[in-house]
Structure formats: C-alpha cells, structure tokens
Short mmCIF file of C-alpha atoms in Angstrom, two decimals:
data_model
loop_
_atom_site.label_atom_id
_atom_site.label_comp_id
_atom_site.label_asym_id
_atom_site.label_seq_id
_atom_site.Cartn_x
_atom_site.Cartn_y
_atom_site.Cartn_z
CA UNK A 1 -20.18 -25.35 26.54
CA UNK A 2 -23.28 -24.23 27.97
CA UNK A 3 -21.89 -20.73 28.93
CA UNK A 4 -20.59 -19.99 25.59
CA UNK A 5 -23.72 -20.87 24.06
CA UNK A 6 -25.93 -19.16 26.60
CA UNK A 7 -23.72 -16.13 26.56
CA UNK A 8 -24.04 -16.55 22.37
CA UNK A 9 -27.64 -16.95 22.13
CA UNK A 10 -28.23 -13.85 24.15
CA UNK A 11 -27.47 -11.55 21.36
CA UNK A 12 -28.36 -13.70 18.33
CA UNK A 13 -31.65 -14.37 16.65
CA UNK A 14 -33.02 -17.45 16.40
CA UNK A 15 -31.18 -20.12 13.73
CA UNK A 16 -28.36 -18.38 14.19
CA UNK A 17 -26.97 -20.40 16.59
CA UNK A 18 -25.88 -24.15 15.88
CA UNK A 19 -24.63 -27.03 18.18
CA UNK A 20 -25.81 -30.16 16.44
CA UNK A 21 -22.49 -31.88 15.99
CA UNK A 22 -24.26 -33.53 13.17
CA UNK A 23 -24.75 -29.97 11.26
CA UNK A 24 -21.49 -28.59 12.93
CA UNK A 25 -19.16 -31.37 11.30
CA UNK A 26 -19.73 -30.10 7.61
CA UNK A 27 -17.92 -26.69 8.70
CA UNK A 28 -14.94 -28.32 10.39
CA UNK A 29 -12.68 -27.85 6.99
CA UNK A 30 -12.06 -26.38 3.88
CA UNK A 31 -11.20 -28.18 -0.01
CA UNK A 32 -7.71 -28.58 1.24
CA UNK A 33 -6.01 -32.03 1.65
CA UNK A 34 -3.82 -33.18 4.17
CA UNK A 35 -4.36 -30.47 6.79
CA UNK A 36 -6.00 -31.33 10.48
CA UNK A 37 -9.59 -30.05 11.06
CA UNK A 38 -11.18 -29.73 14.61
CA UNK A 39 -14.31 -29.96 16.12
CA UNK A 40 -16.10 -26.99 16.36
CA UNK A 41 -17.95 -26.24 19.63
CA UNK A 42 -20.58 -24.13 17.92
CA UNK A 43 -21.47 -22.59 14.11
CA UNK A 44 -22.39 -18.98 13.92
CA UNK A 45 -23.91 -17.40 11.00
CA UNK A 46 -24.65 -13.43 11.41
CA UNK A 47 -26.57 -11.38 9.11
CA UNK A 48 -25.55 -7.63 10.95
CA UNK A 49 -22.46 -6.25 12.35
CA UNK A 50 -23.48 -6.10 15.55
CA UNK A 51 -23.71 -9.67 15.69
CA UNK A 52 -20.61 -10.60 14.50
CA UNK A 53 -19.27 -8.25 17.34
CA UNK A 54 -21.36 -9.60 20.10
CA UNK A 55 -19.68 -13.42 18.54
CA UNK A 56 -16.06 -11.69 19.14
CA UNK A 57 -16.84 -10.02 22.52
CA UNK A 58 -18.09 -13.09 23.62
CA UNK A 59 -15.53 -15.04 22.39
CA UNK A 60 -12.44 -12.88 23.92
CA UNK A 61 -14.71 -12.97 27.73
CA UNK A 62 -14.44 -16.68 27.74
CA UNK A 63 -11.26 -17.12 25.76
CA UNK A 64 -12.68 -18.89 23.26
CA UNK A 65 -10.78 -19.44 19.81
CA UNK A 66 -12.66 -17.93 16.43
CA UNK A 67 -12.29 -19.70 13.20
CA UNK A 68 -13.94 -17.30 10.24
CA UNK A 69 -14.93 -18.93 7.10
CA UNK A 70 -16.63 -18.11 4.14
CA UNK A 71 -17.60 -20.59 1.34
CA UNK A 72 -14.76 -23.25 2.35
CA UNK A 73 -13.73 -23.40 -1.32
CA UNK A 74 -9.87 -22.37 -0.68
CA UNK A 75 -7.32 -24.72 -0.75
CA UNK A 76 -4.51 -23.83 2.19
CA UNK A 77 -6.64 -24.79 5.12
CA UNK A 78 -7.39 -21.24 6.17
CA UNK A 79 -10.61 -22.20 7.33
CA UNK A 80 -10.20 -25.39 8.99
CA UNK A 81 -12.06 -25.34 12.80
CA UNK A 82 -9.45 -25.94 16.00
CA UNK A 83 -11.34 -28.27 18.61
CA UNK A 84 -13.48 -25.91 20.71
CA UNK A 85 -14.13 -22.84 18.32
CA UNK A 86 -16.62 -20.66 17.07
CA UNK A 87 -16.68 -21.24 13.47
CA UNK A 88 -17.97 -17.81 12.67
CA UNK A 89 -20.05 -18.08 9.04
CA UNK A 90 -20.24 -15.01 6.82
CA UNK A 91 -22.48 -16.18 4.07
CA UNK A 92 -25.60 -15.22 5.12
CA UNK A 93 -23.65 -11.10 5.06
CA UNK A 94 -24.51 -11.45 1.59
CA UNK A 95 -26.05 -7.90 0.36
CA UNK A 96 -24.64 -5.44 -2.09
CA UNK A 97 -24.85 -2.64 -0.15
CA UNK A 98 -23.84 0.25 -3.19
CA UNK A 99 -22.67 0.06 -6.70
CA UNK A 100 -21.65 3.32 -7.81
CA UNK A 101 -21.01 3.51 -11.47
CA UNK A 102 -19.50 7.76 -11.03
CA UNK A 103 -16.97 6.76 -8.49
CA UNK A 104 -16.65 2.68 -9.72
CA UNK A 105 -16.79 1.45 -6.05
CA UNK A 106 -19.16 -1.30 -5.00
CA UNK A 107 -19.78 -1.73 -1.66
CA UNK A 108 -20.60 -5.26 -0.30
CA UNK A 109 -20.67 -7.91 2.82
CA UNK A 110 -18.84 -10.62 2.93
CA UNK A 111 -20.71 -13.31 1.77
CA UNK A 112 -21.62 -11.85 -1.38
CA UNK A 113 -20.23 -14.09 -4.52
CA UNK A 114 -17.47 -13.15 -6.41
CA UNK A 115 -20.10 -13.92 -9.35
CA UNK A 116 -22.89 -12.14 -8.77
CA UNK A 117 -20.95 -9.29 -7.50
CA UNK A 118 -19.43 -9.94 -11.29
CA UNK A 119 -22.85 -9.74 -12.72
CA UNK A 120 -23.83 -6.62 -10.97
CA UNK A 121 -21.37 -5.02 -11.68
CA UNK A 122 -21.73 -6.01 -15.95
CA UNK A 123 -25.34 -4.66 -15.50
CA UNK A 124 -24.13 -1.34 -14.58
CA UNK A 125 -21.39 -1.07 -17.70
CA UNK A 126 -18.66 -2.18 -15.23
CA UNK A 127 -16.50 -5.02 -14.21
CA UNK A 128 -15.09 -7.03 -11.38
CA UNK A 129 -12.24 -8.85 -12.79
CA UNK A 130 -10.86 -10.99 -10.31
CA UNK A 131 -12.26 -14.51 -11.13
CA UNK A 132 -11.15 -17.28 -8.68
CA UNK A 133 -11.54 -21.02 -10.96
CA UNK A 134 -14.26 -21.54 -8.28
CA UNK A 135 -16.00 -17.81 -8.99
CA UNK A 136 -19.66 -18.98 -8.44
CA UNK A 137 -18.88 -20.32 -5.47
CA UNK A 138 -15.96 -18.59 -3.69
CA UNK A 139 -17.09 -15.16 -1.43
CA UNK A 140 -15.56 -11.87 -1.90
CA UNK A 141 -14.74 -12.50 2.30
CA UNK A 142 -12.82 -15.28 1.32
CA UNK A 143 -10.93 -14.20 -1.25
CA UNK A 144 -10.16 -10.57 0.57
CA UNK A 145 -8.93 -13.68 3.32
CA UNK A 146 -6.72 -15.23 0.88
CA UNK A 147 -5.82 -12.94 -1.51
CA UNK A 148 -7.70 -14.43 -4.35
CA UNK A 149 -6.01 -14.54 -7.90
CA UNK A 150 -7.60 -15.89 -11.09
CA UNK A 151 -7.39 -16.16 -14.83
CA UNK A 152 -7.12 -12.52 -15.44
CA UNK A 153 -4.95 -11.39 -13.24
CA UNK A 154 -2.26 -11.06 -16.08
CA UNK A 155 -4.13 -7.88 -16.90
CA UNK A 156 -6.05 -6.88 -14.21
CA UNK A 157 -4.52 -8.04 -10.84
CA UNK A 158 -5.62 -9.73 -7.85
CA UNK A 159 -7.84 -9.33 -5.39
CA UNK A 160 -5.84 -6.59 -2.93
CA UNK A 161 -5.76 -4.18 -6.11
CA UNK A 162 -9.72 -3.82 -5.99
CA UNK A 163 -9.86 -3.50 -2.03
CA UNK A 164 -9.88 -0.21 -1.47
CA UNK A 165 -11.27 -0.54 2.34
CA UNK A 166 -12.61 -2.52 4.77
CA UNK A 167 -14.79 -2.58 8.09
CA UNK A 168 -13.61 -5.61 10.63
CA UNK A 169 -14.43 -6.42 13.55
CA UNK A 170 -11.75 -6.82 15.68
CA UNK A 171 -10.69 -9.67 18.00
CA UNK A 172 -12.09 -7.95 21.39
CA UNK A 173 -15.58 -6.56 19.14
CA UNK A 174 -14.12 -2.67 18.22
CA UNK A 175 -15.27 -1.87 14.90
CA UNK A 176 -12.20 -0.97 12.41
CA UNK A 177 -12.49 1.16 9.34
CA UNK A 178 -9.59 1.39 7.05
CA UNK A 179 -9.45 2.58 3.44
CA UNK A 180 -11.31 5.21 1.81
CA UNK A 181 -14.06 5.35 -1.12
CA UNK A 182 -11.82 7.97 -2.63
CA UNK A 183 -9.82 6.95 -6.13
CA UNK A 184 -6.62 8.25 -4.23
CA UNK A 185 -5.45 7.98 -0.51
CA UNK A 186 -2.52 7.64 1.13
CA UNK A 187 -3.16 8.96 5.00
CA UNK A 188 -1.43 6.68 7.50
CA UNK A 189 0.07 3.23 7.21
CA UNK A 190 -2.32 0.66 4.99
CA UNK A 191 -3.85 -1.18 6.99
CA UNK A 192 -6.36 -2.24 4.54
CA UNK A 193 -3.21 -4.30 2.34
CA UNK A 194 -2.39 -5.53 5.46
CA UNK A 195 -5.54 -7.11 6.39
CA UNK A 196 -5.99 -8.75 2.64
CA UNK A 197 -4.73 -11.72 2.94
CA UNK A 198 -4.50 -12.43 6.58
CA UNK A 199 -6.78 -15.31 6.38
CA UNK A 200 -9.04 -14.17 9.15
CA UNK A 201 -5.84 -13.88 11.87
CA UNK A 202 -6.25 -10.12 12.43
CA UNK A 203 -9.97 -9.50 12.71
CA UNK A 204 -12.96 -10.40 10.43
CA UNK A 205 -13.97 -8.48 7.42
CA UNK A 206 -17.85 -7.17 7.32
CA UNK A 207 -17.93 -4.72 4.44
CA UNK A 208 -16.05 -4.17 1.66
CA UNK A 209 -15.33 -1.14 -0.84
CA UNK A 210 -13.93 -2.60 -4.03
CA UNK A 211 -12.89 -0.98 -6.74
CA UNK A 212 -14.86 -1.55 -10.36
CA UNK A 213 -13.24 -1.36 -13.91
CA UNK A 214 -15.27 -0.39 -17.01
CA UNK A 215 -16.75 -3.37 -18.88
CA UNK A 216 -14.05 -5.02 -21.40
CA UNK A 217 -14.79 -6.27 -24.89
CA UNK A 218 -15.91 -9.74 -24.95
CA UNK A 219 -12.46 -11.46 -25.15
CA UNK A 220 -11.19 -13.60 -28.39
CA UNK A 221 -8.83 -16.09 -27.99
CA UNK A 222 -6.05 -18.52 -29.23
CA UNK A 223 -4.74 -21.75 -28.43
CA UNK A 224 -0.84 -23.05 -29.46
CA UNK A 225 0.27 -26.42 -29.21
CA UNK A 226 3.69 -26.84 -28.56
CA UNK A 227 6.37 -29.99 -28.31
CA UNK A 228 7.57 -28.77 -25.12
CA UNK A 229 7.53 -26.67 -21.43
CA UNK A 230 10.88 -24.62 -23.26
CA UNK A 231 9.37 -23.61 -26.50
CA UNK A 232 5.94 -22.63 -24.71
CA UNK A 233 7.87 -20.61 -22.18
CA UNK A 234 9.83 -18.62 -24.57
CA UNK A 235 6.24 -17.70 -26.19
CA UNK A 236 5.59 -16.64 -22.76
CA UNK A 237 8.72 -14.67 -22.63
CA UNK A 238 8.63 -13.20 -26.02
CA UNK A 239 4.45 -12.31 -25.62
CA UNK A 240 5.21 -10.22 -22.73
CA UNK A 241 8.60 -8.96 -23.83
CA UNK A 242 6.93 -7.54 -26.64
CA UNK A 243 4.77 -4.89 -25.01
CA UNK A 244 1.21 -7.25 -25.27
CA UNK A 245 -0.84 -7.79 -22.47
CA UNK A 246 -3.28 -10.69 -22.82
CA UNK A 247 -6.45 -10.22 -21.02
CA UNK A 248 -5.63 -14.10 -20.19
CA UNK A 249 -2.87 -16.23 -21.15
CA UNK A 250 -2.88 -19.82 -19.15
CA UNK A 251 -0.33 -22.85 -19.58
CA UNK A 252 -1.26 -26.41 -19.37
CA UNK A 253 0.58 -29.59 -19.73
CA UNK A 254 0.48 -32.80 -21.33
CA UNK A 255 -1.29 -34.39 -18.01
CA UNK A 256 -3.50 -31.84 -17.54
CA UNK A 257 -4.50 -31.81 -21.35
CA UNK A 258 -5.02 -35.69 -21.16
CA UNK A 259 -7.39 -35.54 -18.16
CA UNK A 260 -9.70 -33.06 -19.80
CA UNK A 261 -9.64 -34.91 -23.06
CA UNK A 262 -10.92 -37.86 -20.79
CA UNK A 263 -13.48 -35.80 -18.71
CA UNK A 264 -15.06 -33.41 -21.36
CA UNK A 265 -14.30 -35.23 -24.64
CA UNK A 266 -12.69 -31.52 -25.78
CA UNK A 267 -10.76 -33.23 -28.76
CA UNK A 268 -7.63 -31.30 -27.82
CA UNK A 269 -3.89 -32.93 -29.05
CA UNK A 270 -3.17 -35.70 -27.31
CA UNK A 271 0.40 -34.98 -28.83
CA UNK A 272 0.61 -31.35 -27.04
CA UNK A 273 3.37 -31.33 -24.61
CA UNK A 274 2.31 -27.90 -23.28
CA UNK A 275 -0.93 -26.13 -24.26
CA UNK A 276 -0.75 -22.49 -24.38
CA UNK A 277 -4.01 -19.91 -24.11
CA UNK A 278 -4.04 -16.63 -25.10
CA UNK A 279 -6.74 -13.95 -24.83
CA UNK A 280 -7.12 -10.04 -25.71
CA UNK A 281 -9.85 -7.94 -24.67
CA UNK A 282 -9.35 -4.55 -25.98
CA UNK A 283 -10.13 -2.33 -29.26
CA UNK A 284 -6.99 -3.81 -30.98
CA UNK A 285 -7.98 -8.06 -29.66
CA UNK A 286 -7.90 -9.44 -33.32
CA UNK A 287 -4.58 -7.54 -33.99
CA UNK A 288 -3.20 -8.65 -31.29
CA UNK A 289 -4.34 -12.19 -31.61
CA UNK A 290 -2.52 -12.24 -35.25
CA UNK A 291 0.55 -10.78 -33.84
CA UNK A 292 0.63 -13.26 -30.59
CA UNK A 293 -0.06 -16.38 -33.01
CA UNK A 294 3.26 -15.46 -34.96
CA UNK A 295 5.51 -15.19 -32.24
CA UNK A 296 4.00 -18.53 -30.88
CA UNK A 297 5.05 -19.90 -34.33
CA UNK A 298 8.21 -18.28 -34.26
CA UNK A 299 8.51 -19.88 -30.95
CA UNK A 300 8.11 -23.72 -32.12
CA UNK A 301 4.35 -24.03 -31.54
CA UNK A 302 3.22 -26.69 -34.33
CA UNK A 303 -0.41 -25.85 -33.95
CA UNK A 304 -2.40 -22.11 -33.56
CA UNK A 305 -5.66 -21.95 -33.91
CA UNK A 306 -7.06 -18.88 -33.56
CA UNK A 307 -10.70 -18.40 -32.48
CA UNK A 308 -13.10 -15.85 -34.83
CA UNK A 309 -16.05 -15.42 -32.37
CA UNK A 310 -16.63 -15.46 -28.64
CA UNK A 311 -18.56 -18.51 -28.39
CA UNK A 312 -15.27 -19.72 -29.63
CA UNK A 313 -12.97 -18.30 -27.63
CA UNK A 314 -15.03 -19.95 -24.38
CA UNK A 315 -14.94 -23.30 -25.88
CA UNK A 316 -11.12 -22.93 -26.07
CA UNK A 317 -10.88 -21.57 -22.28
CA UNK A 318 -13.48 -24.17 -21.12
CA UNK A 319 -10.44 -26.45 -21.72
CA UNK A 320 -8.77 -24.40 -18.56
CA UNK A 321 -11.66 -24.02 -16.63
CA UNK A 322 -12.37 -28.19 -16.48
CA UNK A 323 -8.49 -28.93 -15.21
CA UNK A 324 -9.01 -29.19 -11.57
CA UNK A 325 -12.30 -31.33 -12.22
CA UNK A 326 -10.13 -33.51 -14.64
CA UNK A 327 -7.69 -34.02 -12.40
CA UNK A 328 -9.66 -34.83 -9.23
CA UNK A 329 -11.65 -37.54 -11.12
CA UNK A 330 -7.64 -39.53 -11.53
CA UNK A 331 -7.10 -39.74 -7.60
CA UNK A 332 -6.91 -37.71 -4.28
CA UNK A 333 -5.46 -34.40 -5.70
CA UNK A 334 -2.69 -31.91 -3.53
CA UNK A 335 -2.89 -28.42 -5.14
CA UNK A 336 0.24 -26.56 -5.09
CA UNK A 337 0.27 -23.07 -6.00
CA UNK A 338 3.64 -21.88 -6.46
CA UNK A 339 4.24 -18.61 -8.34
CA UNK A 340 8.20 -18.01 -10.37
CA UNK A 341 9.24 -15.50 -12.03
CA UNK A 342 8.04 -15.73 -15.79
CA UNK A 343 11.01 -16.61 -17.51
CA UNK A 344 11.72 -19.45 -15.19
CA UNK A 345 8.48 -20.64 -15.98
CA UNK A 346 9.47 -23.53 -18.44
CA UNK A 347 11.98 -24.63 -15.46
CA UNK A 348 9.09 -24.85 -12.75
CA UNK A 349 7.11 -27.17 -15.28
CA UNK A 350 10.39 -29.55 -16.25
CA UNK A 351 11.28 -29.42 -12.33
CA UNK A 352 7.91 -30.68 -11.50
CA UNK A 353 8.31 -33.54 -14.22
CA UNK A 354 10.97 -34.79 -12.89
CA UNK A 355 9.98 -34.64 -9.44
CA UNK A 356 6.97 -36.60 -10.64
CA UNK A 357 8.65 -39.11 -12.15
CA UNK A 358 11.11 -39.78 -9.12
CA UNK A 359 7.87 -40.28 -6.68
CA UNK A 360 6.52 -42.61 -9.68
CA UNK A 361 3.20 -40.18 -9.05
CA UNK A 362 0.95 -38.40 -11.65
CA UNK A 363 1.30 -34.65 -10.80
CA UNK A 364 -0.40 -32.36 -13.78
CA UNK A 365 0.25 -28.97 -14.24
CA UNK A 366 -1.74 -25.83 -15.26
CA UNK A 367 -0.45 -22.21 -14.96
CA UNK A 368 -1.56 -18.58 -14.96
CA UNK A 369 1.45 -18.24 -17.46
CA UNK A 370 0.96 -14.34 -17.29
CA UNK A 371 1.85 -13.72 -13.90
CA UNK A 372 4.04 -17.12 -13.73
CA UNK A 373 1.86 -18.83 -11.24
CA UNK A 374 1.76 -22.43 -10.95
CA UNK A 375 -0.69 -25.28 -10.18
CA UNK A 376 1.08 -28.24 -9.79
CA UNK A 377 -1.59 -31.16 -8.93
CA UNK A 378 -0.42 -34.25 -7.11
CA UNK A 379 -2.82 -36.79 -7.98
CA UNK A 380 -2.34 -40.15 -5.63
CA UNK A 381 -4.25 -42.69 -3.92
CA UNK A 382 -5.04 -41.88 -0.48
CA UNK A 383 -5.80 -45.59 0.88
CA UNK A 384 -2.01 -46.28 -0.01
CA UNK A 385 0.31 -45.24 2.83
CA UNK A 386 3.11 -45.18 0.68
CA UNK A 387 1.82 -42.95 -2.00
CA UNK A 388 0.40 -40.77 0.57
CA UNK A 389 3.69 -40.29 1.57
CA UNK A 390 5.56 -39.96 -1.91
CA UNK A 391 2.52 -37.70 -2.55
CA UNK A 392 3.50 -35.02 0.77
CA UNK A 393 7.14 -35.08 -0.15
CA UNK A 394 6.64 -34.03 -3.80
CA UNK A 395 4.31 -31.40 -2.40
CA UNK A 396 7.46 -30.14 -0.03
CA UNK A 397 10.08 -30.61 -3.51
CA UNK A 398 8.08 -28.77 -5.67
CA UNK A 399 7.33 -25.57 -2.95
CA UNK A 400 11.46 -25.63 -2.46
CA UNK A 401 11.77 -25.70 -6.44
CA UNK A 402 10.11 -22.96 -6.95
CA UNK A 403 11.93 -20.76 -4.12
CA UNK A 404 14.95 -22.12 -5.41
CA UNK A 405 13.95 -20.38 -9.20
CA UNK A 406 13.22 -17.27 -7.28
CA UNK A 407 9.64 -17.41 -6.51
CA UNK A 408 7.18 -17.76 -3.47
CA UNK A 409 5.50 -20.57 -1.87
CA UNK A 410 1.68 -19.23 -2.65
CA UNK A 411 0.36 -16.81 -5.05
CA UNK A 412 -3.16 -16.56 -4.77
CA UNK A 413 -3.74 -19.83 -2.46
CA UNK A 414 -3.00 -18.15 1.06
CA UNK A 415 -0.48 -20.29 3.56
CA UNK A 416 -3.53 -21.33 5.72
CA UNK A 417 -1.88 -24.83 7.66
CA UNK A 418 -0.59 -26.53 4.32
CA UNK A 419 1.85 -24.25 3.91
CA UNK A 420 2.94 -22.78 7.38
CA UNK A 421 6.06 -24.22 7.81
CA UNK A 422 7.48 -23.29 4.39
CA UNK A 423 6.54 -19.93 5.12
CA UNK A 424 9.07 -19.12 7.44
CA UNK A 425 11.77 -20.43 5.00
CA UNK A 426 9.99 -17.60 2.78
CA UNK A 427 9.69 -14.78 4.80
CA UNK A 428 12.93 -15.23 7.18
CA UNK A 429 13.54 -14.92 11.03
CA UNK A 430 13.46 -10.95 10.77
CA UNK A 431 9.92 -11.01 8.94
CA UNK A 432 8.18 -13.78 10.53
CA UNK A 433 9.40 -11.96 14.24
CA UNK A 434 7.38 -8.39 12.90
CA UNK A 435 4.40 -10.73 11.86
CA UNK A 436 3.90 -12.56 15.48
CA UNK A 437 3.99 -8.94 16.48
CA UNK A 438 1.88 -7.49 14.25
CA UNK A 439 -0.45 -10.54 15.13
CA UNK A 440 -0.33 -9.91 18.69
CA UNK A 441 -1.50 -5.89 18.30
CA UNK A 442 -4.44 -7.19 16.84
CA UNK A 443 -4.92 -9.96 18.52
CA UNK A 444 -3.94 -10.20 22.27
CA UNK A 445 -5.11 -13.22 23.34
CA UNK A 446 -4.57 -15.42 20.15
CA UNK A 447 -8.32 -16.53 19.75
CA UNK A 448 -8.29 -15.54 15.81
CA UNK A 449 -7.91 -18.22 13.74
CA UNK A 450 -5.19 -19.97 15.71
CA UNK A 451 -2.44 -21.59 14.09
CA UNK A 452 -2.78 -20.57 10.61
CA UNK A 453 -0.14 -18.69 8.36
CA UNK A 454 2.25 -17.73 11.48
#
C-alpha cells in the first residue's frame, strides 16, 4: 500500500491523492443494485493527461487493478471498485476544450456534464441531443463508457453517433488517438465505436470530439391514454410505419403512471393502462402532432390531449422525467433495460405483467417506445430475503423475455456486473471468444476494470 501510494504521489499534485477509507468508501459503487463493490486501495482524481498516464503506468509496474468512474450515476455496475484498486476519478477533467459552430464538433474532457455541454452548445445555435434521465448529473466519460441513450434517441441517436474520436490512455500509459474532427472518415478499422461502450475495459477516455446538431424548435407535445399495452403499441407501430419521426415518443404503464400521480400530484388517469408521449420538433411539429393524435385515436386511445405551447409540452414530459423518482420512493428498485424490436413492444410490457404478478412483486414499466427500449423497474423490499430473491429472478425472466422477442439484454444501460452473465447468452461462444481477445490486445495484464462486461 505504501509503494503504490508513494509511487502515485510522485507524479500527482497535492489533493489528488486519497487514502482515507472514510472518503474512499463513497467511490466503491455506482446507482446499481445487487452488484458486489470492493474496497478501493486509493481514489485518484486528475485534472491533465499526463496524470492520468502516470496513474496507468504506475498501476501496470505494480500490477495493480484500475477501476475508472465518472459521476457513478449508471446503473450496470460499470463502476463498482474490486478490493485493492485505483479508482481513477475523471470529474475534475471537466473543461470544454473547443466548440466549433463551422465544423459542429465540440471538443471536451471527460468530466464535463452532459448538461452543460447541452447548454454550450444551445448558446452557440447548436445542440447535443443525447439526454441520459440523469443529464445534469451523468458525464459525457460515462456515457461514452456506457453508451448512453435517452429520451431522444428516437430521432437523434445515442451516444456512439456523436463520438466522432477519442484520446485514451491506455492500460500500460501510451496515449491513443482514434477518430478524426473531419465530417467524414473511414481510414482503418474504428476503433473509436469500439471503445464506446467498453465501460472503461480497454483504456480510459481523456478527450472527446463529439459531433453537434443545429438547434431544434422547441418541441410540442401530446399525451394518449389508452386501455391497454396492445392498443398503445399498435400507435407505436402505426406512428412509425407512417413515415413520422417524433423528436420523443416514451411509453409508460399503469404502475409507473400511479407512482407519479403519488409523488408529483400530476393529475394524470388513474384509469390509463398505458400512457403514451409524443413529441415533434421540426417546421411541420403542430402538423404532425394533429396527424399523430388521429392515428392514436384510430388506435383505441380514449384520451389525446394535445399540448398548444411549450411550457405545456414540459409539463406533459415532466410526467416521464419523475418515473424513476416515483418508483424508488415504493421500495428498493432493480432497473432493467431491455431493448425489443418495436412491434414486439406491447409483448415486452404484457410479458413483464405477468412475470410480475407470478413473483407477487410491483415491477413498473416506462419505455423509450421509439427505439423499443424498455425500463422494467422491480420495486421490492430489500430487508425481506424472500422478495429479494423473487425480486433477482424476475430481473433474470424479464432479460430472457426480451431475447426471446428478439431483442438485447441492454440498450443504453451497459452490461457492467448486473448483466455479465446474460451477456454471453447474447453475444454467443464465437463473439464473446473475439472479445476476451480483443480485451487482452488492449489490455495485457487485465488491470482495467476487471470483471466487468466479459
């Protein structure tokens, strides 16, 4: 212990370097439940490059595992410590290097917020769309680690469609540079799609190029009650069959509506079965708005109300945003994150009803209906063995429902270590083999992130 933090300290400034377990302890995990967390041996927190590769040179000399986080908001584990690790802390890489509003690039560190790089960019004219639910918290590190989704992403995409490249450091402290600043490139294999997403198991990310959008219209949007998961998923279906592409459209169901009735007094149905959200953001949005309310109609929906002015429209989608908090005030929560193909959608959310109904367990669900991605939440009590337990098996039923509809295990979560063994079931023997050997190109000697995703 005293060697690695003698060896540390020599090329880090002062309050860089922390060993007071007491300090230490609040980095051991991330918001996930139901995943082990070590003790970290020491907390880093760089502010240049060349610190963060003095932490990895270091840490490959004395063999010495390296856990990367950034805000600790996701919800896979990713960022849990192993006993004995640097937990290596980007938020105080935190600057906005460049925003170029010719070439619609920003460039940034790690620990810059998804919202303020947001807000930046809307000062310039521009956007960032991506918007993780926990956007004023989350890092742009951390969701380049995970592969951060959001409400948008319908429209605009995740968060590996605004990467365009990326300096990390790499396991034994060589500086990579993948990617380009250039609106086109394809020279060599992509290394920079590889490393989005690798939850910090390849090398760690100290600069980002990320690709801006021009600013949107404010969005307006709609709301359509609707007796049940079948008649809101053939909205869903006949919406996007239609040619319209919703700048936002989000799925919630009778628990989840309940729970923010309860928490933020929103006066939504409590007779909604499913709750259906729909928002447009371009020249055409109250068109479009019109048009989508009909074919929700035409779809059984018993209420639409449209909004008619921005503020509005937020109150509507403030309804989405409060879910998770909702939720987590019923119980312990387990967030699934399960993504189907849209037009099995309505089948994910009756799957998961029954599945909560055999466990005898409250599990509400909200949805990026757009891109068919689920959020199933498991609410149970934690000081209750035997919930516990229902709890982790409806977790497991409701990750091999929606592979059995023809989806995948995480869509904008990451695998972290809550999902690691279902990932294999995923990927197969053939993938998962190339992985471990990607892994070990990058990584020799295994001290990134150990034991997450592979």
């Amino acid at each position: 212990m005293s060697d690695l933090t003698d060896r540390l300290a020599e090329g880090l400034p002062p309050g860089a370097l922390v060993v007071d377990p007491d300090v230490t302890a609040a980095y051991r995990h991330d918001m996930a439940g139901f995943c082990p967390a070590g003790t970290p041996a020491v907390v880093v927190f760089p502010e240049t490059v060349e610190q963060v590769q003095h932490v990895l040179r270091t840490a490959s000399e004395l063999r010495v595992p390296v856990v990367p986080q950034g805000a600790r908001t996701g919800l896979s584990g990713a960022a849990n410590a192993v006993d004995g690790c640097i937990v290596l802390s980007m938020v105080k890489m935190n600057r906005i290097l460049e925003l170029d509003p010719v070439n619609r690039i920003a460039v940034v560190e790690p620990g810059v917020v998804n919202a303020e790089l947001s807000r930046a960019a809307a000062a310039a004219g521009l956007a960032y769309p991506p918007d993780p639910s926990s956007w004023e918290s989350c890092t742009i590190g951390g969701n380049i680690g995970t592969g951060a989704g959001g409400l948008c992403c319908v429209k605009y995409g995740v968060t590996s469609e605004y990467v365009l490249g990326l300096d990390v450091v790499l396991a034994d402290g060589r500086l990579l540079s993948t990617g380009r600043r250039t609106a086109k490139g394809v020279a060599g294999y992509d290394l920079t799609r590889l490393l989005v997403g690798s939850e910090g198991t390849l090398g760690v990310v100290v600069r980002a190029v990320m690709a801006l959008r021009p600013a949107p219209a404010p969005q307006l949007a709609l709301a359509a009650e609707f007796p049940g998961a079948d008649a809101a998923g053939a909205a869903v279906c006949e919406v996007m069959a239609r040619g319209f592409t919703p700048s936002l459209m989000e799925l919630m169901d009778a628990v989840s509506v309940r729970a923010v009735n309860a928490l933020g007094r929103m006066g939504l149905p409590e007779s909604t079965r499913a709750l259906l959200l729909v928002a447009f953001d371009g020249p055409d949005r109250v068109a479009e708005l019109a048009a989508v309310g009909e074919l929700c109609r035409a779809a059984g929906a018993t209420e639409v109300v449209p909004a008619e002015t921005r503020a509005e429209s937020e109150l509507l989608l403030e309804a989405r945003r409060l879910a998770l908090p909702a939720m987590e005030r019923l119980g312990t929560t387990m967030i699934d994150d399960v993504a189907v193909p849209r037009s099995r959608l309505a089948e994910m959310l009756d799957g998961v009803a029954a599945i909560a109904e055999r466990h005898a367990l409250t599990i509400g669900v909200v949805s990026h209906a757009g891109d068919g991605n689920t959020h199933p939440i498991v609410v149970f009590d934690a000081a209750d063995a035997g919930q516990s337990a229902r709890a982790q098996r409806s977790f497991d039923e409701i990750m091999a429902l929606g592979l059995e509809l023809g989806g995948t295990i995480t869509g904008e979560h990451g695998v972290g270590l809550l999902k690691r063994e279902w990932l294999a079931r995923e990927l197969g023997p053939v993938a998962m083999d190339l992985q471990r050997q990607l892994k070990a190109v990058f990584d020799p000697l295994g001290i990134l992130n150990p034991g997450k995703a592979l």
